[in-house]
Short mmCIF file of C-alpha atoms in Angstrom, two decimals:
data_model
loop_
_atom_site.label_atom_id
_atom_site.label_comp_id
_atom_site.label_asym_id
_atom_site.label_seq_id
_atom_site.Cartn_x
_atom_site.Cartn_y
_atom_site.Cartn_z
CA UNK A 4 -38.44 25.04 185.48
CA UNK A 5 -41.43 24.37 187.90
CA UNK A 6 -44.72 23.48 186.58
CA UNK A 7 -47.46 25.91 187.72
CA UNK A 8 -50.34 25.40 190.03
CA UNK A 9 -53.35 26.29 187.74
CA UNK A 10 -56.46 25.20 190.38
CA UNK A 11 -56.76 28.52 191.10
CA UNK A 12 -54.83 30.72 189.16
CA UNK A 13 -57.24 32.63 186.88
CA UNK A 14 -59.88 33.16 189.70
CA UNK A 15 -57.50 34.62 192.00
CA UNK A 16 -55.84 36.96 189.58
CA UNK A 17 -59.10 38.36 188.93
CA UNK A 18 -61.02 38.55 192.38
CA UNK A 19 -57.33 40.29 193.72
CA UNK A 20 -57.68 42.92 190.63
CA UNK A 21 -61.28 43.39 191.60
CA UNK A 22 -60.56 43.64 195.18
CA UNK A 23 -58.06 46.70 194.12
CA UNK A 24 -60.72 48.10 192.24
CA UNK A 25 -63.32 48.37 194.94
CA UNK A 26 -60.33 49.24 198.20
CA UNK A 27 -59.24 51.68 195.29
CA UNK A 28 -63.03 53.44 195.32
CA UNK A 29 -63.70 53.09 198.36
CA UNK A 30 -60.52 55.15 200.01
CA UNK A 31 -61.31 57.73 197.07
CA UNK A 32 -65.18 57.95 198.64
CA UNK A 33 -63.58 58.79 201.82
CA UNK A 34 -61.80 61.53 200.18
CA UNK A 35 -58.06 60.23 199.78
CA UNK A 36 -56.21 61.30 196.65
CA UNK A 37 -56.53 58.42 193.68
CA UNK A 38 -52.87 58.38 193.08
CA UNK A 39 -52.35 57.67 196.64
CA UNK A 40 -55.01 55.27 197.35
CA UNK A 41 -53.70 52.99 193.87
CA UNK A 42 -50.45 53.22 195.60
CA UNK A 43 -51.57 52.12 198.69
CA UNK A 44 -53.03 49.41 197.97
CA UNK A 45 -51.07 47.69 194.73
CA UNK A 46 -47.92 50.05 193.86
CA UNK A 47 -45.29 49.90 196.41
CA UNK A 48 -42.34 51.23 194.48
CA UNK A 49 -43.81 53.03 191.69
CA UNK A 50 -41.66 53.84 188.55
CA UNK A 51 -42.76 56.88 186.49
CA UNK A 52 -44.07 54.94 183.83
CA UNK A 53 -46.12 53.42 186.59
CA UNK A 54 -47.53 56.47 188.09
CA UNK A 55 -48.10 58.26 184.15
CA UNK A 56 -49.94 54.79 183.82
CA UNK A 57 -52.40 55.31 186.88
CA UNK A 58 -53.23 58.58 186.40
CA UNK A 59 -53.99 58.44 182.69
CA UNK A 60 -56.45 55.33 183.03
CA UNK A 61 -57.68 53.14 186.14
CA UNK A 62 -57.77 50.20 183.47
CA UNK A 63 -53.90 50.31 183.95
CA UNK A 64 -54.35 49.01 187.57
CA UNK A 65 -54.94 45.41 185.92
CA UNK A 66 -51.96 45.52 183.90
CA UNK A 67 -49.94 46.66 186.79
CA UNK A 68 -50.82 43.85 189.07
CA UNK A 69 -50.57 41.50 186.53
CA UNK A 70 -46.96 42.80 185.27
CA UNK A 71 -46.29 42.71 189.19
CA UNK A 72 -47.17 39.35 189.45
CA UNK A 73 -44.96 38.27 186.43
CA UNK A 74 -41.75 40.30 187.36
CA UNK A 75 -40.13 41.93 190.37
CA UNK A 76 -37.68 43.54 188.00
CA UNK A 77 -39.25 47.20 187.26
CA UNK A 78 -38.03 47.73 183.68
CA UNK A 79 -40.04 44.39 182.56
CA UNK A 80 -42.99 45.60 184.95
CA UNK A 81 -43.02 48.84 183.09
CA UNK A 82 -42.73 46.84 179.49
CA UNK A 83 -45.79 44.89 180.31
CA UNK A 84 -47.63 47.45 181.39
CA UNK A 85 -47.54 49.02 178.24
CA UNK A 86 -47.57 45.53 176.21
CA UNK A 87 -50.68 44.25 178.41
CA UNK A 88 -53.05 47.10 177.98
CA UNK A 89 -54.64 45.70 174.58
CA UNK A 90 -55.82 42.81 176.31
CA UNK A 91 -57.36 44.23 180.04
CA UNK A 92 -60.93 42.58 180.87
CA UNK A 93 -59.74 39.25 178.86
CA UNK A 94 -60.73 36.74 181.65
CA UNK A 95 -58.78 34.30 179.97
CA UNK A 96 -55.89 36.17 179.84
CA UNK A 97 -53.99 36.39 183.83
CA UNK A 98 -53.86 32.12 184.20
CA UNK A 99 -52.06 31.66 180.92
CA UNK A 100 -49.54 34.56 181.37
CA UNK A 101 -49.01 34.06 185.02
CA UNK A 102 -48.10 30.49 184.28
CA UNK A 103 -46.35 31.28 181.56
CA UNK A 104 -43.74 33.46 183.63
CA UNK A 105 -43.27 31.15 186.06
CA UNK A 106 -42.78 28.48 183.56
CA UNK A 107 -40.78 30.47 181.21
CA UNK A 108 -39.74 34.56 181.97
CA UNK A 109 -41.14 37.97 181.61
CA UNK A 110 -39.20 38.19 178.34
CA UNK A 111 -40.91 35.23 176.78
CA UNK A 112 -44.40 37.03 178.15
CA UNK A 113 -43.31 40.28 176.14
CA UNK A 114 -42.21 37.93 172.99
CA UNK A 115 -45.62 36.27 172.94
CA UNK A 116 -47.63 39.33 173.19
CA UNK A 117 -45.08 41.64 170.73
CA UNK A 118 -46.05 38.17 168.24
CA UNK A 119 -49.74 39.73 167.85
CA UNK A 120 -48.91 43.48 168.21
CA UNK A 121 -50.38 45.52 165.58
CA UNK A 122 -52.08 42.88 163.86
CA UNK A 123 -55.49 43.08 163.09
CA UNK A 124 -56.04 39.75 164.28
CA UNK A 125 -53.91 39.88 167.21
CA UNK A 126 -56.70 40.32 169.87
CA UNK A 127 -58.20 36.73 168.64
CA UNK A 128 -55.17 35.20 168.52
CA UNK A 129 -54.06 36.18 172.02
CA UNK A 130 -57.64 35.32 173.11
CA UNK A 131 -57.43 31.81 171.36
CA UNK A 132 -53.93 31.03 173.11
CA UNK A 133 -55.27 31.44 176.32
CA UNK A 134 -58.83 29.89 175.73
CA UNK A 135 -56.66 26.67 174.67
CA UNK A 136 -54.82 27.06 177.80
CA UNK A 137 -57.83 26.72 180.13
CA UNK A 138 -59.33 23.78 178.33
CA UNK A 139 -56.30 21.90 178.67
CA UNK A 140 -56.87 19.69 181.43
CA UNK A 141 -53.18 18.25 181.97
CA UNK A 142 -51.39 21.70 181.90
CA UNK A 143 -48.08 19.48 182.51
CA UNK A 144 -48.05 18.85 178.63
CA UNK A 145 -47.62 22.77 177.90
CA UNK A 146 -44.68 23.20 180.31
CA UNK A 147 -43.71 19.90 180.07
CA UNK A 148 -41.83 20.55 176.70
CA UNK A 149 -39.63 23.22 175.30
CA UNK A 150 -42.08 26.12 173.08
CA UNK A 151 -41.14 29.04 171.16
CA UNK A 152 -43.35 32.22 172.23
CA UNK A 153 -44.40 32.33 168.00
CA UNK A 154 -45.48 28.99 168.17
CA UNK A 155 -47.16 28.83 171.39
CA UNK A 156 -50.65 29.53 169.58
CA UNK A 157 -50.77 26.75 167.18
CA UNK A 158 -48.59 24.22 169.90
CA UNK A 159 -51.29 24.43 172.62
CA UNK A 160 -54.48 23.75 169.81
CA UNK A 161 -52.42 20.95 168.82
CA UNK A 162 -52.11 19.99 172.68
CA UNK A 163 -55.58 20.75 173.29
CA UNK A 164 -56.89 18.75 169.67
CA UNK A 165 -55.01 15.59 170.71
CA UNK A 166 -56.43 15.96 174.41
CA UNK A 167 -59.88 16.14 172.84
CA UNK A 168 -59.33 13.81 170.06
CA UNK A 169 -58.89 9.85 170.73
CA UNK A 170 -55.51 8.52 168.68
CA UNK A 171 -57.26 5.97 166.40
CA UNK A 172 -55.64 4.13 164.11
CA UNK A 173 -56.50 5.76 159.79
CA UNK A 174 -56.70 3.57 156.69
CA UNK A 175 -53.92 1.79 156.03
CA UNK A 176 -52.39 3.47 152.56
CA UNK A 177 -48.85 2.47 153.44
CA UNK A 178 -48.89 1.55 149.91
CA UNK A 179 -48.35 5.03 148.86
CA UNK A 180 -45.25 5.63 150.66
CA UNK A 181 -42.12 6.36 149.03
CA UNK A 182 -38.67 7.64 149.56
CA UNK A 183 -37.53 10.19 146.43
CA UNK A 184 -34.51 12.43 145.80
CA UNK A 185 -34.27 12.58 150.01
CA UNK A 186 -38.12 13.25 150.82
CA UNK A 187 -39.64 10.84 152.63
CA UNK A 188 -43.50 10.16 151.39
CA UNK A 189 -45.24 8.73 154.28
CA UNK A 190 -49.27 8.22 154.72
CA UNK A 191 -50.09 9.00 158.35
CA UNK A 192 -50.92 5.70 160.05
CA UNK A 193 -53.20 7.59 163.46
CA UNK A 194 -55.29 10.58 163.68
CA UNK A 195 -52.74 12.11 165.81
CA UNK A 196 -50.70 12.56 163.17
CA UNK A 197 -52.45 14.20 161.17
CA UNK A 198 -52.83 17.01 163.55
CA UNK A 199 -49.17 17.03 164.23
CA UNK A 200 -49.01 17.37 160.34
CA UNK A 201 -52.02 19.87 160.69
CA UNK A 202 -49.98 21.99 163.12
CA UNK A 203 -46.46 21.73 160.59
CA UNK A 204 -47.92 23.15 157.81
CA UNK A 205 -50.68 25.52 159.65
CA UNK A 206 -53.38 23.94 157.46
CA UNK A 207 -56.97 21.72 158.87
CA UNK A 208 -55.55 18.50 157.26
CA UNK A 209 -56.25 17.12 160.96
CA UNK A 210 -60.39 17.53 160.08
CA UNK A 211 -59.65 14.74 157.41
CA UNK A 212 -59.83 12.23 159.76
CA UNK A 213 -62.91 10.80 159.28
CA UNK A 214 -62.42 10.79 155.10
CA UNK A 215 -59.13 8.78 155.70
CA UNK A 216 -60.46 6.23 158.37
CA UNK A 217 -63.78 5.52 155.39
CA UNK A 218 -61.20 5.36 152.28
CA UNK A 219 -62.65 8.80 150.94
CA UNK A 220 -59.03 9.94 150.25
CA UNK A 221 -55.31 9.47 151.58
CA UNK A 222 -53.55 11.78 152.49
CA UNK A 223 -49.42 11.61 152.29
CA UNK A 224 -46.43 13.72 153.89
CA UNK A 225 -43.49 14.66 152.26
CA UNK A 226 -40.75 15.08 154.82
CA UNK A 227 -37.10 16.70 154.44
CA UNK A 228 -34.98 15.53 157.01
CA UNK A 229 -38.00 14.37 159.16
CA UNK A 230 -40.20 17.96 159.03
CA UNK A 231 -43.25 18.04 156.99
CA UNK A 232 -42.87 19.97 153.48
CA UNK A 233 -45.53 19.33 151.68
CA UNK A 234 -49.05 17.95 152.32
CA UNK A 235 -51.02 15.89 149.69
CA UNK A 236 -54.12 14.55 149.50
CA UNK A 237 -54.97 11.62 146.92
CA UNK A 238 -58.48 10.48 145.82
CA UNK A 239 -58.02 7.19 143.48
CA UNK A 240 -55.12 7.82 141.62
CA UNK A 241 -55.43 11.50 141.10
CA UNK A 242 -53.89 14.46 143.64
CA UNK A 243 -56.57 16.77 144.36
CA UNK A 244 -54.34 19.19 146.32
CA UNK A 245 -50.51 19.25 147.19
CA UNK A 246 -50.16 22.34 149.59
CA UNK A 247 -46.59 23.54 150.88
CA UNK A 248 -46.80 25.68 154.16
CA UNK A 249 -50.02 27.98 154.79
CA UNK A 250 -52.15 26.27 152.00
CA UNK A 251 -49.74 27.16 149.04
CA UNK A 252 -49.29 25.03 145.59
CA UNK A 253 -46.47 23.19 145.64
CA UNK A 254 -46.05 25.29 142.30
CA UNK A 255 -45.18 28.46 144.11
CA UNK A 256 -41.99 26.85 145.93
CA UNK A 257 -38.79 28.74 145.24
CA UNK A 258 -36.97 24.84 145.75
CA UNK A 259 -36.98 22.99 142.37
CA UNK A 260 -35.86 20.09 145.13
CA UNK A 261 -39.07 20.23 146.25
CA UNK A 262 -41.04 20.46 142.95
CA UNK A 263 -39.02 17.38 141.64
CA UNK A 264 -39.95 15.46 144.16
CA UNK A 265 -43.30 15.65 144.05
CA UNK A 266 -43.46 15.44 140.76
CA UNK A 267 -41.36 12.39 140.05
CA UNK A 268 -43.23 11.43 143.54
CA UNK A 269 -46.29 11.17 140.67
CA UNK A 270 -45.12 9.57 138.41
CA UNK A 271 -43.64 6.50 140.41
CA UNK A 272 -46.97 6.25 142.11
CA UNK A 273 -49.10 6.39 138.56
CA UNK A 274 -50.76 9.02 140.01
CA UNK A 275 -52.56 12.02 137.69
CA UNK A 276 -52.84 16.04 138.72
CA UNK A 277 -56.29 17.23 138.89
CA UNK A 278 -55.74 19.86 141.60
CA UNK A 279 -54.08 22.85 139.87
CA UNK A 280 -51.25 23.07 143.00
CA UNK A 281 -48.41 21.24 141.32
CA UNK A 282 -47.88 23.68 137.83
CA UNK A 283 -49.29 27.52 137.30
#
């Protein structure tokens, strides 16, 4: 797949949409039917989702020439009409979906925005995606590697962290790691890995940087066949949290496997539970 141009991507996507806008007034000043003036200037071969879309808001003439510039294919154009118009007047929005269909397809643009639809939430997360996007200087490293359309949101803040974020090496707690009934206990040896770790779980472990580099606390990975299960953070010899996925005690696991571990994981390591995740 081709990596995009991004130099002027956003800016263009927006001055053209802005351009139809004003051509779009203009030819209706001079007394020329709206439906025929949109058409005239941005619809070519208009579908009848199209031309219900036109007539029922002039908003739709963004999501139009954005779905046109995603897709030739007119049953995608007339999905992402309908998918897009949430988001129309998001600035950020036309360089990171643009890109993303040239990098990807019109079906991965539909995936990523169906991720968000009817969430509460959606709007900011849809807005964050494509804020990261911009401030990602070497686009290259989006494109570059193979993302899901549900993880795209949390992939590029972990692109855009490391970007912003030197790799340095942490503490050395190497002391702490362990290999028990098939996990893997491993303390993080440079900041970048705890945002990869950060980014696994969907937790902030990555903002414990500085409290690992000054010996405030460790913090150890448990890893099943090489993916993050469990995150746990260590102050002397007591564990002062041990969160699964999403910030949940390791308690709440349906996977005795998992409890077992940790908990013989303890006991090897002479270590004492003060943080209420490891039993209800």
């Amino acid at each position: 797949m081709p990596i995009a141009s991004t130099s002027t991507s956003r800016t263009t996507a927006m001055r053209n949409t802005w351009d139809t806008y004003l051509t779009v007034f203009r030819d209706t000043m001079q007394g020329k039917a709206y439906i025929d003036a949109v058409e005239g200037k941005l619809v070519k071969q208009p579908s009848k989702a199209k031309r219900i879309a036109i007539m029922a808001d002039a908003l739709n003439i963004e999501a139009i020439y954005l779905a046109e510039q995603i897709t030739d294919n007119k049953d995608y154009q007339d999905q992402l009409i309908t998918a897009l118009r949430p988001y129309l007047g998001m600035e950020l929005l036309p360089e990171f979906l643009t890109d993303y269909a040239t990098n990807r397809s019109p079906r991965n643009v539909l995936q990523f925005l169906a991720r968000y639809e009817g969430q509460d939430d959606g709007w900011r997360m849809v807005r964050d995606t494509a804020g990261s996007y911009r401030d990602i200087n070497d686009k290259s490293l989006v494109w570059g590697v193979k993302i899901k359309p549900a993880d795209m949101h949390d992939k590029l803040a972990q692109i855009l962290a490391k970007e912003e974020s030197k790799n340095v090496p942490l503490k050395d707690n190497s002391a702490l790691d362990a290999r028990i009934y098939g996990f893997d206990f491993i303390a993080p040896r440079m900041s970048h890995d705890l945002i990869d770790l950060g980014t696994a779980l969907h937790n902030c472990v990555a903002n414990y940087k500085k409290r690992v580099i000054n010996g405030e606390c460790a913090i150890v990975a448990a890893l099943k066949d090489g993916r993050p299960v469990v995150c746990i953070e260590i102050r002397g010899d007591e564990i002062v949290q041990a969160k699964l996925v999403n910030n949940k005690g390791v308690y709440t696991s349906e996977s005795e496997e998992v409890k077992n571990a940790v908990y013989q994981y303890m006991d090897v390591k002479g270590l004492r539970d003060t943080s209420r995740d490891l039993r209800s």
